[in-house]
Short mmCIF file of C-alpha atoms in Angstrom, two decimals:
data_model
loop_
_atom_site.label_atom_id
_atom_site.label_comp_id
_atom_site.label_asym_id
_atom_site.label_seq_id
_atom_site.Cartn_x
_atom_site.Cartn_y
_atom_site.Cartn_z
CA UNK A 1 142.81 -86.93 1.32
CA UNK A 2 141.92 -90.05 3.44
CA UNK A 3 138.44 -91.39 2.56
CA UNK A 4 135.67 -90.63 4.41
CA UNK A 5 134.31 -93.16 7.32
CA UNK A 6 130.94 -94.67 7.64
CA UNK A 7 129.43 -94.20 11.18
CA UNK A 8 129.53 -98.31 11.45
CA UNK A 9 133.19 -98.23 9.96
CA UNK A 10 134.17 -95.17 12.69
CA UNK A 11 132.33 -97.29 15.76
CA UNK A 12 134.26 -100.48 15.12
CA UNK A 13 137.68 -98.33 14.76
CA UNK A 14 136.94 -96.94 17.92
CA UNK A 15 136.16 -100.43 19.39
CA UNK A 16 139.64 -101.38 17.78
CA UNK A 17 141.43 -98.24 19.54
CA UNK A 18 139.63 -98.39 22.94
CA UNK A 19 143.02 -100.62 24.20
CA UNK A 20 145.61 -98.47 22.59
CA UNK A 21 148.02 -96.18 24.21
CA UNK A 22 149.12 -93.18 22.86
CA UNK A 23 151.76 -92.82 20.05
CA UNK A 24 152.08 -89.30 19.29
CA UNK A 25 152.25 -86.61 22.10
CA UNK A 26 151.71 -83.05 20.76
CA UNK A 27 153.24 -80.51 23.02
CA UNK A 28 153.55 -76.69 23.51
CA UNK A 29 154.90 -76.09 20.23
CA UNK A 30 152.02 -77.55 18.33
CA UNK A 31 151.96 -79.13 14.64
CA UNK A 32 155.89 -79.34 13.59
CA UNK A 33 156.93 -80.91 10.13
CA UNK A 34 158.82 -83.88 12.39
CA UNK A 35 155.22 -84.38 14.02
CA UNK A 36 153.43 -85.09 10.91
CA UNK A 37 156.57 -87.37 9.55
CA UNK A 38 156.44 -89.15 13.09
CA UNK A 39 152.74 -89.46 12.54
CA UNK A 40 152.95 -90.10 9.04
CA UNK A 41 155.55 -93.09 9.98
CA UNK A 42 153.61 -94.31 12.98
CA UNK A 43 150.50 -94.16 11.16
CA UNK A 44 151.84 -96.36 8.00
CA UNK A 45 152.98 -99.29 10.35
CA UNK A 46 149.33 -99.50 13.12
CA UNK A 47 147.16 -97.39 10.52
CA UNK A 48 145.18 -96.64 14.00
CA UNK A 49 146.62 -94.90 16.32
CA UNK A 50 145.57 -92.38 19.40
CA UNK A 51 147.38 -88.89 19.68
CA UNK A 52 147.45 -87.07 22.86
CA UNK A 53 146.88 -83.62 22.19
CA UNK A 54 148.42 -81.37 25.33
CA UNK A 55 146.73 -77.99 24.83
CA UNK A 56 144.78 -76.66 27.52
CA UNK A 57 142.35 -74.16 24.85
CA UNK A 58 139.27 -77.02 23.43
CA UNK A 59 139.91 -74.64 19.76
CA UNK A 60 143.27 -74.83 19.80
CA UNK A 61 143.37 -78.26 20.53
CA UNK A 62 140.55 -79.09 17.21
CA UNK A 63 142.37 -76.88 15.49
CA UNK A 64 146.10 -79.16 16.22
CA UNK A 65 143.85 -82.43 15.85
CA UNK A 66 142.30 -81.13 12.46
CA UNK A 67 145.57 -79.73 11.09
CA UNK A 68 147.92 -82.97 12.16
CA UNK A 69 144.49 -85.18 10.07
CA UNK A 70 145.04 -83.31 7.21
CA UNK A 71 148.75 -82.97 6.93
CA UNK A 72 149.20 -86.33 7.82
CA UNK A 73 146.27 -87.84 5.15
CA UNK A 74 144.41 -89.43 8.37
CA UNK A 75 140.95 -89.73 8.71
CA UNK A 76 140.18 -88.58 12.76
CA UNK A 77 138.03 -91.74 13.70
CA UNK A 78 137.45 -90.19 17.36
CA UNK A 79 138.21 -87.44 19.79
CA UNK A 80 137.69 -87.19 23.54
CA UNK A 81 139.47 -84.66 25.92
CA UNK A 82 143.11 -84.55 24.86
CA UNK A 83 143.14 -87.94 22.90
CA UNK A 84 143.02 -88.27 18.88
CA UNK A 85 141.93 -91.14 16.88
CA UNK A 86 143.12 -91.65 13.39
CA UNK A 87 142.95 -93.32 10.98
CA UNK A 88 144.67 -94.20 7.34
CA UNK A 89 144.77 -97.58 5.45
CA UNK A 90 148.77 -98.80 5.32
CA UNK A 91 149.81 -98.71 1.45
CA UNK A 92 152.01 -101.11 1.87
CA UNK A 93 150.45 -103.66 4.70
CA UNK A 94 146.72 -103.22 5.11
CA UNK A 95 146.15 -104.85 8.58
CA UNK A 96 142.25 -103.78 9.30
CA UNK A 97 139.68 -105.04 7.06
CA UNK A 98 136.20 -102.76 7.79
CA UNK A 99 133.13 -103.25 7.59
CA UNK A 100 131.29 -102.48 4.59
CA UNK A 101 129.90 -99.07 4.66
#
């Protein structure tokens, strides 16, 4: 499970993702295996990324969001409308330092 965020650690993420485009794109069909190993991959390499969440029902679209953070280990930094923020430290190649909580 991906740790939990501070508020201070979740408003500079945010700050960090204001700029970013959209990596994932969740359609009609919803959470597939290959969209969690996509996210899992794409997640790895930018550890922040924005989803864009195309479901037209506000549950159904939580409900995507909150399944893809947990399958994927991601920590959801942010949501407005249709667009995702998570987050997950690279195991590998840590690239953003936060703030202390």
């Amino acid at each position: 499970m991906a740790a939990a965020l501070s508020n201070p650690q979740k408003r500079y993420l945010r700050g960090l993702a204001h700029d970013l485009k959209p990596v994932i794109l969740v359609g009609a069909k919803g959470i597939t295996d290959n969209l969690v190993a996509e996210t899992g991959l794409a997640i790895e390499r930018h550890e922040l990324i924005k989803v864009h969440v195309a479901a037209g029902d506000r549950e159904l679209r939580d409900e995507w969001i909150a399944d893809l953070c947990t399958r994927a280990d991601a920590a959801l930094v942010a949501r407005i409308g249709n667009m995702a923020v998570l987050y997950r430290r690279s195991q590998d190649n840590p690239l953003i330092v936060l703030p202390k909580a």
